[in-house]
Short mmCIF file of C-alpha atoms and ligand atoms in Angstrom, two decimals:
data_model
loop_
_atom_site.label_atom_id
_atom_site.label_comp_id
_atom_site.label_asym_id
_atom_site.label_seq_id
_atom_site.Cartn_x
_atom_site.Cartn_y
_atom_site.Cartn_z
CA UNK P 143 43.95 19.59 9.05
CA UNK P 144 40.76 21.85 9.09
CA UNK P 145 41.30 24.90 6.66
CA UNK P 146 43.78 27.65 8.30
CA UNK P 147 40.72 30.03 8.67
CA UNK P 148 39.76 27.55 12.10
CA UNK P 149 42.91 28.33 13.02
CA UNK P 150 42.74 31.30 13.06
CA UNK P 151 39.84 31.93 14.16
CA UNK P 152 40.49 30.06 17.00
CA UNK P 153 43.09 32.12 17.75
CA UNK P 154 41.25 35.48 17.87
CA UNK P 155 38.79 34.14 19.97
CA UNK P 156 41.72 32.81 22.47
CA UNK P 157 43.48 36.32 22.15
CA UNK P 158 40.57 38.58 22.90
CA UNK P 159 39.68 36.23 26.23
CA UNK P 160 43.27 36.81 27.25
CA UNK P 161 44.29 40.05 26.96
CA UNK P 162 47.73 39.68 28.34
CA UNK P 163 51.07 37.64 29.01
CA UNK P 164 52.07 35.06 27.00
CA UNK P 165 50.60 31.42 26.14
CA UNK P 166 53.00 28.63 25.92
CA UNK P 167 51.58 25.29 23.71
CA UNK P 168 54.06 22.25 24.25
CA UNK P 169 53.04 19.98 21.84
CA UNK P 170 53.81 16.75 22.11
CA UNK P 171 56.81 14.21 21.51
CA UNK P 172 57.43 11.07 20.56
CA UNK P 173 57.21 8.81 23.32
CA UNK P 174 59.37 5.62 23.31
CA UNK P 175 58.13 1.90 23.68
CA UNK P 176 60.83 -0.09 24.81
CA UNK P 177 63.74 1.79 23.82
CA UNK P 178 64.45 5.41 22.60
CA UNK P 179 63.58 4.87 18.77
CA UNK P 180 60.71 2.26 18.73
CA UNK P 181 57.97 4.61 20.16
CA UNK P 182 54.19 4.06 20.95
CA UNK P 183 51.82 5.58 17.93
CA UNK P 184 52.18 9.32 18.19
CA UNK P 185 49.13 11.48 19.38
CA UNK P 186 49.18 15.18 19.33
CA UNK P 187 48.31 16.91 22.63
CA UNK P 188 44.59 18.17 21.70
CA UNK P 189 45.19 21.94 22.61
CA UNK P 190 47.78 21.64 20.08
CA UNK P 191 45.38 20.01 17.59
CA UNK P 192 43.04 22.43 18.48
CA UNK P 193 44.86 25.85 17.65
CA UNK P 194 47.48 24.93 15.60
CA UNK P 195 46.65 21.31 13.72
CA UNK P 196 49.86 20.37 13.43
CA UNK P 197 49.71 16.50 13.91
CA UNK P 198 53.81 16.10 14.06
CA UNK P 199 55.94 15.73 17.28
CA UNK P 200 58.56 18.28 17.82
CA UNK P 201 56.73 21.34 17.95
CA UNK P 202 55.60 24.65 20.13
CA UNK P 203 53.34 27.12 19.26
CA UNK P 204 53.63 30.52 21.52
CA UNK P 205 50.36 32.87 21.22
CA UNK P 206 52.03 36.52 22.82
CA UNK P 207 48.50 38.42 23.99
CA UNK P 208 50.56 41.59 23.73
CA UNK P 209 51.72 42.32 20.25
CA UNK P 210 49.11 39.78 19.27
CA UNK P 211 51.38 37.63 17.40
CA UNK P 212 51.29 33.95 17.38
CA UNK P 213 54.70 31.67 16.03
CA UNK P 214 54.91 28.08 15.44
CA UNK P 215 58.79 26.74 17.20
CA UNK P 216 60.13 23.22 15.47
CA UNK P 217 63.55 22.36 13.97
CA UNK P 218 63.32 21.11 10.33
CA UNK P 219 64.12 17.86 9.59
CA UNK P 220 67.53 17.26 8.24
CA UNK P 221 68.88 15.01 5.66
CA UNK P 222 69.30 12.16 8.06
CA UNK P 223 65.82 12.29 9.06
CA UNK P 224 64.52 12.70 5.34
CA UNK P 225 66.47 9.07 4.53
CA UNK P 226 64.60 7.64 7.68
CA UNK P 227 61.10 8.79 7.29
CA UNK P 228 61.10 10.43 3.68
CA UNK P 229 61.17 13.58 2.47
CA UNK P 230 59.01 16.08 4.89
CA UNK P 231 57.49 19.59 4.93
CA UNK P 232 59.46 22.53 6.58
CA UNK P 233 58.26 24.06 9.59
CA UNK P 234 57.02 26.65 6.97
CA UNK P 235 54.98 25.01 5.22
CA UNK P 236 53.12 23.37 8.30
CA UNK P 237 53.10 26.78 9.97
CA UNK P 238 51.26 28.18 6.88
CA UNK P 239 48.79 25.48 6.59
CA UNK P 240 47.24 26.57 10.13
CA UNK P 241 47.56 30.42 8.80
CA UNK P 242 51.17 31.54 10.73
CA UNK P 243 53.65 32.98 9.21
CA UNK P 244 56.51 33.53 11.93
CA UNK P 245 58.36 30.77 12.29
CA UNK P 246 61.39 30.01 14.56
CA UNK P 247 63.55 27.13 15.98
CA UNK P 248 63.05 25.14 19.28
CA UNK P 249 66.67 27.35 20.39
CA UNK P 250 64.84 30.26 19.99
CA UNK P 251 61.67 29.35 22.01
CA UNK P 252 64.25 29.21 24.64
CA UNK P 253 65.13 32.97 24.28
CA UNK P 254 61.86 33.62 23.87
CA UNK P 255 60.72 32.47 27.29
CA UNK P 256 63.57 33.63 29.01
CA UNK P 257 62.67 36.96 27.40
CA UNK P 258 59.45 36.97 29.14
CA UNK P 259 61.04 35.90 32.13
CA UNK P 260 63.61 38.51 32.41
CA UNK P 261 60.45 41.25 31.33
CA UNK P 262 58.29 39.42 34.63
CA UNK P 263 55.48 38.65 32.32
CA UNK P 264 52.89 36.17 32.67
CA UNK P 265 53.93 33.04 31.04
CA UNK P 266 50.52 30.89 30.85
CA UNK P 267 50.12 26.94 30.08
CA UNK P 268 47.98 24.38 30.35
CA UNK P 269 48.37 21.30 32.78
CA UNK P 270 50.74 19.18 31.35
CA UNK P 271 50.30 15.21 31.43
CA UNK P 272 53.18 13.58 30.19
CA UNK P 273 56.52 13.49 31.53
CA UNK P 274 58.47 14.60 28.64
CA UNK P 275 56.19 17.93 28.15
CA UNK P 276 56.45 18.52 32.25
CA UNK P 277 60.28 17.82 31.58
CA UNK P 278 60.34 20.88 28.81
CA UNK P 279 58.15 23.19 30.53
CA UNK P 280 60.23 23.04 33.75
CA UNK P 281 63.25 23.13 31.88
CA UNK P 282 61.94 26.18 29.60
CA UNK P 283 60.16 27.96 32.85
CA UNK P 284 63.29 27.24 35.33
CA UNK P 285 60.55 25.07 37.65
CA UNK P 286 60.63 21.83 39.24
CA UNK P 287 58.80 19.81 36.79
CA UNK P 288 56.85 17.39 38.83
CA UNK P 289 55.53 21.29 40.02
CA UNK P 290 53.99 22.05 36.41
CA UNK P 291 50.52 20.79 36.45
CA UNK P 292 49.96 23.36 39.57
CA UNK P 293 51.83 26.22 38.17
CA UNK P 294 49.50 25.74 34.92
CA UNK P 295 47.21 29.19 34.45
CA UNK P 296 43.67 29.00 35.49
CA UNK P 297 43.02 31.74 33.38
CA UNK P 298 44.24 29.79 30.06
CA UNK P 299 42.81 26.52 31.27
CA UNK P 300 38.96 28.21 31.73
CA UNK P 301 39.22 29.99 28.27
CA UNK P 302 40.33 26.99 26.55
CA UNK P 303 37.56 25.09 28.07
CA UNK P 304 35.33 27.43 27.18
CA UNK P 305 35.99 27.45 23.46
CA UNK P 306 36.35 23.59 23.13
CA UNK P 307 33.05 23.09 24.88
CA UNK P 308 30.90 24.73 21.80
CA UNK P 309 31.42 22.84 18.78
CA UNK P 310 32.13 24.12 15.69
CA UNK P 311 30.37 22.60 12.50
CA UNK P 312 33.26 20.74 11.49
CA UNK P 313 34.06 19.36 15.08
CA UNK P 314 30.56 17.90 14.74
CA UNK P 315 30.70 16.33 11.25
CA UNK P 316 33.62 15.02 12.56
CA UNK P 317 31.85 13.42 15.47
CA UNK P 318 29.65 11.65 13.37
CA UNK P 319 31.98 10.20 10.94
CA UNK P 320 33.70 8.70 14.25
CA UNK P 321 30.50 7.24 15.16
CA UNK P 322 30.07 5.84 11.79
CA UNK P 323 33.24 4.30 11.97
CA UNK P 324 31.80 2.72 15.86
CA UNK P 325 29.08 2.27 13.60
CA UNK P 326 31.10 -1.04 11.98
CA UNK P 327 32.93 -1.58 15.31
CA UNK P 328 29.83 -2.32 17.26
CA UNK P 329 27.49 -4.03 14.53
CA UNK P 330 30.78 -6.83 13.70
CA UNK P 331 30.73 -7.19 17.84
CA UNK P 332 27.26 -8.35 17.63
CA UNK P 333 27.43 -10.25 15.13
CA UNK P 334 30.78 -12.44 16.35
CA UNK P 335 29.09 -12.33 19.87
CA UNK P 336 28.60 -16.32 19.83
CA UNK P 337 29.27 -19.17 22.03
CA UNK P 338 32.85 -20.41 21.59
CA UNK P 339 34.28 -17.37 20.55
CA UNK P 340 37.45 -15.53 22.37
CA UNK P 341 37.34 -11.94 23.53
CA UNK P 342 40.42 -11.21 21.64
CA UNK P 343 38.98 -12.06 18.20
CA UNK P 344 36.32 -9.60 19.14
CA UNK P 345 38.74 -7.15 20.31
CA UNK P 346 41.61 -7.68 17.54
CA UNK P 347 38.45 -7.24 14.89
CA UNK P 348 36.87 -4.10 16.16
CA UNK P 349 40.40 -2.26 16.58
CA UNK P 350 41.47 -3.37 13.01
CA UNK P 351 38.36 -1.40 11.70
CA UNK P 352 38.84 1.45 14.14
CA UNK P 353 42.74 1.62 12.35
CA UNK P 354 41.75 0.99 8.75
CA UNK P 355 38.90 3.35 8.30
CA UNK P 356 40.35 6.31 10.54
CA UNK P 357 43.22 6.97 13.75
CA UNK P 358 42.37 4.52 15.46
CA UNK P 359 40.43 3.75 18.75
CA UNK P 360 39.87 7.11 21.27
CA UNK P 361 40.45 4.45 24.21
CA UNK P 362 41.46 1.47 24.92
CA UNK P 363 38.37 -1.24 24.25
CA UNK P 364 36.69 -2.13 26.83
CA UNK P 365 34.88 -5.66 25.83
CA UNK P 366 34.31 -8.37 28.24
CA UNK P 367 31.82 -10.73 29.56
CA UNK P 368 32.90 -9.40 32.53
CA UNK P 369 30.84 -6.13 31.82
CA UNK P 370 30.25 -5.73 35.98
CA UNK P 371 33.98 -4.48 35.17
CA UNK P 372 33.29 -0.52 34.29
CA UNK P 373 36.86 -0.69 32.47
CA UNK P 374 37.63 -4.19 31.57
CA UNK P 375 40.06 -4.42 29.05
CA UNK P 376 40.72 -7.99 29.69
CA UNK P 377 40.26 -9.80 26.93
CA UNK P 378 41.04 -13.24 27.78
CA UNK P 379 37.59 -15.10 27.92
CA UNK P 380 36.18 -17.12 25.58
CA UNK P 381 32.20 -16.39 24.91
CA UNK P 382 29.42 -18.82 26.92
CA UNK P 383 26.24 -19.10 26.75
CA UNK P 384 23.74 -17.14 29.39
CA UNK P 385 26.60 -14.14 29.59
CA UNK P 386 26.56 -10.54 28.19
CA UNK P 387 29.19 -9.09 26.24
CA UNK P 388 29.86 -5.00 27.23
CA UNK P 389 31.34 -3.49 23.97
CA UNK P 390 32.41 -0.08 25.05
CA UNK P 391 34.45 0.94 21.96
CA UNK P 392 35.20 4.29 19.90
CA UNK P 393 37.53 5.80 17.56
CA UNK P 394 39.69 8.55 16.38
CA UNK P 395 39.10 10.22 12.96
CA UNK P 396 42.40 10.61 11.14
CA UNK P 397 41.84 14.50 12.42
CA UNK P 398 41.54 12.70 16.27
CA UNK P 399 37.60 13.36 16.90
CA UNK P 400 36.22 10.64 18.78
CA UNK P 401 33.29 8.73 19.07
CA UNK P 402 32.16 6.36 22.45
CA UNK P 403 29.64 4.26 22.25
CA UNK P 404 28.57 0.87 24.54
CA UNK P 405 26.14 -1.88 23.44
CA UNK P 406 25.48 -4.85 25.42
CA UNK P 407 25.05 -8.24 23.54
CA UNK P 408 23.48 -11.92 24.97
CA UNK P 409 25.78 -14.29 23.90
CA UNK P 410 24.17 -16.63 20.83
CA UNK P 411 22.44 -12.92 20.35
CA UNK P 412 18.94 -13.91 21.96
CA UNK P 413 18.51 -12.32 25.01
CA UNK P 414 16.99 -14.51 27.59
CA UNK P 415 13.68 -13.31 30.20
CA UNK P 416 16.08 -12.05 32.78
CA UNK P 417 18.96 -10.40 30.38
CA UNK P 418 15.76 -8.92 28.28
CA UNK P 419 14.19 -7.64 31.88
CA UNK P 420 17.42 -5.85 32.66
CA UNK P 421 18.16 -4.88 29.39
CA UNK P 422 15.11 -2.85 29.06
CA UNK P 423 15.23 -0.89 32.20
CA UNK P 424 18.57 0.30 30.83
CA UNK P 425 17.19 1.33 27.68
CA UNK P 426 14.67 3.29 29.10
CA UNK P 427 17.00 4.79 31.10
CA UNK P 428 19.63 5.74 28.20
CA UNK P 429 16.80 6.77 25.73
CA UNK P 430 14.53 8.78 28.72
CA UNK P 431 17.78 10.73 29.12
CA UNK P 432 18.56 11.25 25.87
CA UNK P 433 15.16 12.53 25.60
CA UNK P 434 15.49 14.94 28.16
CA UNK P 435 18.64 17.05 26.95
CA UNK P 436 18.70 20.28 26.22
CA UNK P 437 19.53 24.26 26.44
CA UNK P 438 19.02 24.98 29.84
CA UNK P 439 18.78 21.27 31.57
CA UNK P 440 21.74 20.16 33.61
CA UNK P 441 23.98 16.99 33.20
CA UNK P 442 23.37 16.36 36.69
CA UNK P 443 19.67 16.71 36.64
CA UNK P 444 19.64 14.05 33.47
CA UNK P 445 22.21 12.02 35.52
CA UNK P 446 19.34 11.86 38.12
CA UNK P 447 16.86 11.04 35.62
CA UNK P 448 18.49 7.59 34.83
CA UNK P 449 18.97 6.62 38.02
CA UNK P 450 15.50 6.92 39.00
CA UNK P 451 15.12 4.97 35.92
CA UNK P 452 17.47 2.77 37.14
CA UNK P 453 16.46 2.46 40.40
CA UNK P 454 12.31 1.68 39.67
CA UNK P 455 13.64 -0.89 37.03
CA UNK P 456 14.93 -2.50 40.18
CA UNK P 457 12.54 -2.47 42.12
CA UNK P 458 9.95 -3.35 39.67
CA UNK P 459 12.20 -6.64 39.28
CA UNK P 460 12.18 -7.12 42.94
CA UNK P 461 16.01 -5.85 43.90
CA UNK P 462 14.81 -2.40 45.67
CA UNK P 463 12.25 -0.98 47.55
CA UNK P 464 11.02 2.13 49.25
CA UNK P 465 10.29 5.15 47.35
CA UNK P 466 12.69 5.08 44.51
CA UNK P 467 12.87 9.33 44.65
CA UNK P 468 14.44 8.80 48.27
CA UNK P 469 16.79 5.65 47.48
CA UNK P 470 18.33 8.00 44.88
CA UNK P 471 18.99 11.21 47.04
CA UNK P 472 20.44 8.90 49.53
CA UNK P 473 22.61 7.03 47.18
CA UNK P 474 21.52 3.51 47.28
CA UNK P 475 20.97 3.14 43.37
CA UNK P 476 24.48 3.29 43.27
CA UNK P 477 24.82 0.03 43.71
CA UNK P 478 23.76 -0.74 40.20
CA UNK P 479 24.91 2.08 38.96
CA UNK P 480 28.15 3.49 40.42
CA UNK P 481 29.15 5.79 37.21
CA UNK P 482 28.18 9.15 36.10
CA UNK P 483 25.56 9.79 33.24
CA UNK P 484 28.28 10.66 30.64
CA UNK P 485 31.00 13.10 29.39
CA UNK P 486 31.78 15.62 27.13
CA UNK P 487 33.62 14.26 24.02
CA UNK P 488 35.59 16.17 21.28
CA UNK P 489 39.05 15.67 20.37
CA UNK P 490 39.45 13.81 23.65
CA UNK P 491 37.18 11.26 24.74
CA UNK P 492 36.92 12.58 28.01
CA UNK P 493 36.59 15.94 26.50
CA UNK P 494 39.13 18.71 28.20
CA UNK P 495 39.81 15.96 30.94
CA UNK P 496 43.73 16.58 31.01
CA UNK P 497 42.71 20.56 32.00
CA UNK P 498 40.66 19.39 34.97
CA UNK P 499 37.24 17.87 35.24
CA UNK P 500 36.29 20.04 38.10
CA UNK P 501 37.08 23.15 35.11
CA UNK P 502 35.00 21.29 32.58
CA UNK P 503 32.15 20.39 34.20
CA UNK P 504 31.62 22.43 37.61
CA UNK P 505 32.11 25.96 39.15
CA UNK P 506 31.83 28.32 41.63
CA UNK P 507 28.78 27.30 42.60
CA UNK P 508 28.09 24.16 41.31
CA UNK P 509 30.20 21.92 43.57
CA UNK P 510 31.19 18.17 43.19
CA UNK P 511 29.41 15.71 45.11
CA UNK P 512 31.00 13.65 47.65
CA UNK P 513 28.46 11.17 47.60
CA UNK P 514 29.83 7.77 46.30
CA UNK P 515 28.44 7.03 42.55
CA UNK P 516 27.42 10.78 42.33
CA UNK P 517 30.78 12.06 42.98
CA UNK P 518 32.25 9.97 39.49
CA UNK P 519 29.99 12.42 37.90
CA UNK P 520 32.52 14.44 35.57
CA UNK P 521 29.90 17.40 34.80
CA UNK P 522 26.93 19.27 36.75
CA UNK P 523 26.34 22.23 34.68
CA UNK P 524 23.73 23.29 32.19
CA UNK P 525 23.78 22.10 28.61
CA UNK P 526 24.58 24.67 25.80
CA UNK P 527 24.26 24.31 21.93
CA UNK P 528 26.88 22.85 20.70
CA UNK P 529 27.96 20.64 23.60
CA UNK P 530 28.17 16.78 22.64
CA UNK P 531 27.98 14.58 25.39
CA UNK P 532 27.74 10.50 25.79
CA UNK P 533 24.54 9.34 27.62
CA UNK P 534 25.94 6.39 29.12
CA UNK P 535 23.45 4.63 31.88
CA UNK P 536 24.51 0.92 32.77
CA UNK P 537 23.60 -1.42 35.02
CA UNK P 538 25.97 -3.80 37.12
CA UNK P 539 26.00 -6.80 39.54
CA UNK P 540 29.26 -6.62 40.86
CA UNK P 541 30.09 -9.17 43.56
CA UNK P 542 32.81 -7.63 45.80
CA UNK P 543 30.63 -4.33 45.89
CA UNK P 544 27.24 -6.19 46.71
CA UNK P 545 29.41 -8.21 49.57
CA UNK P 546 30.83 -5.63 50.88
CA UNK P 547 27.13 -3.26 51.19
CA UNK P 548 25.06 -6.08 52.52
CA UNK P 549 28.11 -7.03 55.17
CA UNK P 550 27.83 -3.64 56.35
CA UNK P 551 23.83 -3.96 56.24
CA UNK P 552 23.73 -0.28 53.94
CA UNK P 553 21.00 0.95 52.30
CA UNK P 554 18.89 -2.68 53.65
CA UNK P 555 15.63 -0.56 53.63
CA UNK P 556 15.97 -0.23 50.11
CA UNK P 557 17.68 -2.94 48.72
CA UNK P 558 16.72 -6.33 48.89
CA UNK P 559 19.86 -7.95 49.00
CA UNK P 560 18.35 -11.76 49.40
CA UNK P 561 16.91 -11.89 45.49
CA UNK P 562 20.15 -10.76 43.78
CA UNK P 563 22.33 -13.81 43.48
CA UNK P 564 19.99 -14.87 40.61
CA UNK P 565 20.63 -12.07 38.54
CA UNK P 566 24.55 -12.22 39.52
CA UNK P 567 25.30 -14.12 35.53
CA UNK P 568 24.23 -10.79 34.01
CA UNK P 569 27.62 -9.04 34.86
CA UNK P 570 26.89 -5.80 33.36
CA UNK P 571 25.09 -4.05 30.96
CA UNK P 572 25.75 -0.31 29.80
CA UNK P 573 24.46 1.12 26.85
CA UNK P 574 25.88 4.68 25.49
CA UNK P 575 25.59 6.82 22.76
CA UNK P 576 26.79 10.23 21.61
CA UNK P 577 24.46 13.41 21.76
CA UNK P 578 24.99 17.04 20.37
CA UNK P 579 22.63 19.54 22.12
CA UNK P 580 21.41 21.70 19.73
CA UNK P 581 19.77 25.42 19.85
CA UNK P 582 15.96 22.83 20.94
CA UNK P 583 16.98 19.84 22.26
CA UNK P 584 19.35 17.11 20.72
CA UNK P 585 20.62 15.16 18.19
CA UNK P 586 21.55 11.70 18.40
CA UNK P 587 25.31 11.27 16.39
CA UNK P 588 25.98 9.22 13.45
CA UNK P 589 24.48 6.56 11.84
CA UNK P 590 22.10 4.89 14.36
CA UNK P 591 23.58 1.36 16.25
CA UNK P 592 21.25 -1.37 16.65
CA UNK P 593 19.94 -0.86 20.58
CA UNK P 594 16.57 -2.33 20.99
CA UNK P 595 16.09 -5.85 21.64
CA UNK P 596 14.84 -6.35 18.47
CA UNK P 597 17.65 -4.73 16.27
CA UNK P 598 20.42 -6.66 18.30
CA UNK P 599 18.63 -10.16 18.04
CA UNK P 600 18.06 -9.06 13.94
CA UNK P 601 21.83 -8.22 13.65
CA UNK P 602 23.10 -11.31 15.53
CA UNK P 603 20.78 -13.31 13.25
N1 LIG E 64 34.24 4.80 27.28
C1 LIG E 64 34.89 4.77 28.52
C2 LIG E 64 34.47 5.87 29.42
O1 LIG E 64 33.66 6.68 29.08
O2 LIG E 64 35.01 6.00 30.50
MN1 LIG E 65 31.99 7.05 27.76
#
């Protein structure tokens, strides 16, 4: 845990945006596996983490805007428990740790609510996303619970999102150690990136690092030769010559910051003419957006930026044509690039995602697009200090997609669907780092990962 002054602080920020009612913070449970008592490896709902630290299951933490107080609900253990798992802190002690002192049992939150209930005040929550917390908030609240994520309050969910946005100085140095931990996941990738060489190895080596040095991955690993795949987390090839490997791979810090970062290696780790041709248009187009962040400039302008990047890569390479400004307002880049620029990232790695994208990153009158490729883009608005962000351009050849667009003859003045079966071995290449916009411009996160052409070949060397 962070020292109880974050805490707290963190909690006078959320009372004076609130005013009134009463906040309601399930956090989370143990979830089970296969049966009740083998369960999946806990993770604390992030609001939870957020306000209160607590990294246990079992517990609720009710913030009342009214008499300004805030109590932490959880049952101590009990001697059967302590023989299990060891002896363990009282709800006191972990309640003090994150700076409250009121402290009650989960058969009190109970009263509690109905209390508020009975008084019609305003109970708020936040969208819930797991069955077991929708199960306890419609049992608590007297609703349906498959109704909870709609009944959650907007008003909560928009002044949670914006205090998580800005990040504190110790939300950032955790950032970086997480990168510093995809630091060693990415640079052992490159350098078992040969010919003859299963996925899984790959995979089962990266995690193992992601475990030992902190919580874990923030995602499941993507990592596939297979990289026209956005989300490939098949990992049953075995490495061949003339293929890419897409390592898109994070991880938790034992306080559950996150890190997400994607490098693309040649197999045998020498790129050949065409990987290197490809390669390098998505460079430029990761490190001309990275470049261009800061106060003021939009995720969607920047998002923009790389495609046109994108987009003139391919047609210097022969695969578009037209004016590249117009192939990108109409959509046709898309093709190569059917993602969004990147996403916030905190102590989720789609930052805030479980409160709703469309709360995170748009609003009243910045509106989702419905264009396809534009409208994956989770966030439109301005950059402020203190946002961090991945930068996450790719490239992709994806077969069923490139069928399916020349069948229907779309976008044929500007794509030049004849010369791409040669470049179909590529698969996919997406390169992504993590950015904090500070009070200029930006700063890159974390110890730098090998990117250039020259850095990967030296590492896979
Ligand atoms: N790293 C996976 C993603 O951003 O969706
Ligand atoms: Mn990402």
């Amino acid at each position: 845990m962070f020292k109880s002054e974050v805490y707290i602080k963190r909690r006078e920020q959320l009372h004076k945006l609130m005013k009134s009612g009463v906040a309601l913070f399930i956090g989370n449970n143990e979830s089970p596996f296969n049966y009740p008592a083998n369960t999946y490896h806990f993770r604390q709902d992030s609001d939870f983490l957020y306000y209160f630290g607590i990294d246990l299951p079992g517990f609720a933490g009710v913030m009342d805007f009214d008499s300004g107080t805030d109590t932490i609900f959880g049952n101590d253990f009990d001697i059967d428990d302590i023989i299990w798992m060891g002896p363990q802190p009282t709800v006191r002690d972990l309640s003090a740790k994150c700076g409250i002192g009121n402290t009650s049992s989960m058969k009190q939150l109970e009263e509690k609510i109905q209390d508020a209930l009975s008084k019609r005040r305003k109970v708020h929550f936040l969208p819930p996303y797991r069955g077991e917390s929708k199960m306890i908030l419609g049992s608590l609240l007297k609703e349906n619970p498959c109704q909870m994520k709609t009944l959650a309050s907007p008003d909560l969910i928009r002044a949670v999102v914006s205090m998580r946005s800005i990040k504190e100085k110790v939300e950032i140095d955790e950032i970086e150690k997480a990168v510093d931990i995809a630091y060693e996941m990415h640079v052992t990738a490159m350098k078992m990136c040969r010919q003859g060489v299963k996925e899984q190895d790959i995979f089962g080596a990266i995690e193992g690092i992601a475990l030992s040095k902190g919580g874990g991955t923030s995602f499941p690993i993507i990592l596939s030769i297979n990289g026209q795949t956005l989300h490939n987390h098949a990992h049953g090839n075995t490495l061949k010559k003339e293929k890419m490997m897409v390592t898109d791979a994070g991880a938790e810090t034992n306080l559950h910051y996150a890190s997400d970062i994607t490098r693309t290696t040649p197999v045998g780790g020498k790129f050949s003419a065409m990987q290197k041709d490809v390669y390098e248009v998505v460079l430029r187009a990761n490190t001309e957006a990275i470049r261009a962040t800061k106060p003021g400039v939009s995720n969607r302008d920047v998002h923009f930026l790389a495609c046109r990047v994108i987009g003139e890569g391919m047609k210097e390479l022969g695969l578009m044509k037209g004016d590249i400004d117009e192939a990108v307002a109409a959509g046709a880049h898309a093709l190569f690039m059917p993602h969004g620029i990147g996403h916030m990232m905190g102590l989720d790695v789609h930052d805030m995602e479980a409160l709703g994208e469309n709360y995170v990153g748009y609003n009243s009158e910045v509106k989702r697009s419905d264009q396809f490729g534009t409208a994956f883009l989770r966030f439109a608005l301005p950059y402020k200090p203190g946002h961090v962000f991945t930068i996450e351009p790719g490239c992709y050849f994806i077969p069923e997609l490139i069928e399916k667009w020349k069948s229907e003859g779309k976008f044929k003045e500007f794509i030049n669907y004849d010369k791409l079966s040669k470049f179909m071995p590529i698969g996919g290449i997406r390169i992504e780092d993590d950015v904090l916009i500070t009070e200029k411009g930006y700063k890159v996160l974390g110890k730098p990962i090998p990117k250039t052409v020259k850095e990967i070949e030296a590492v896979c060397s």
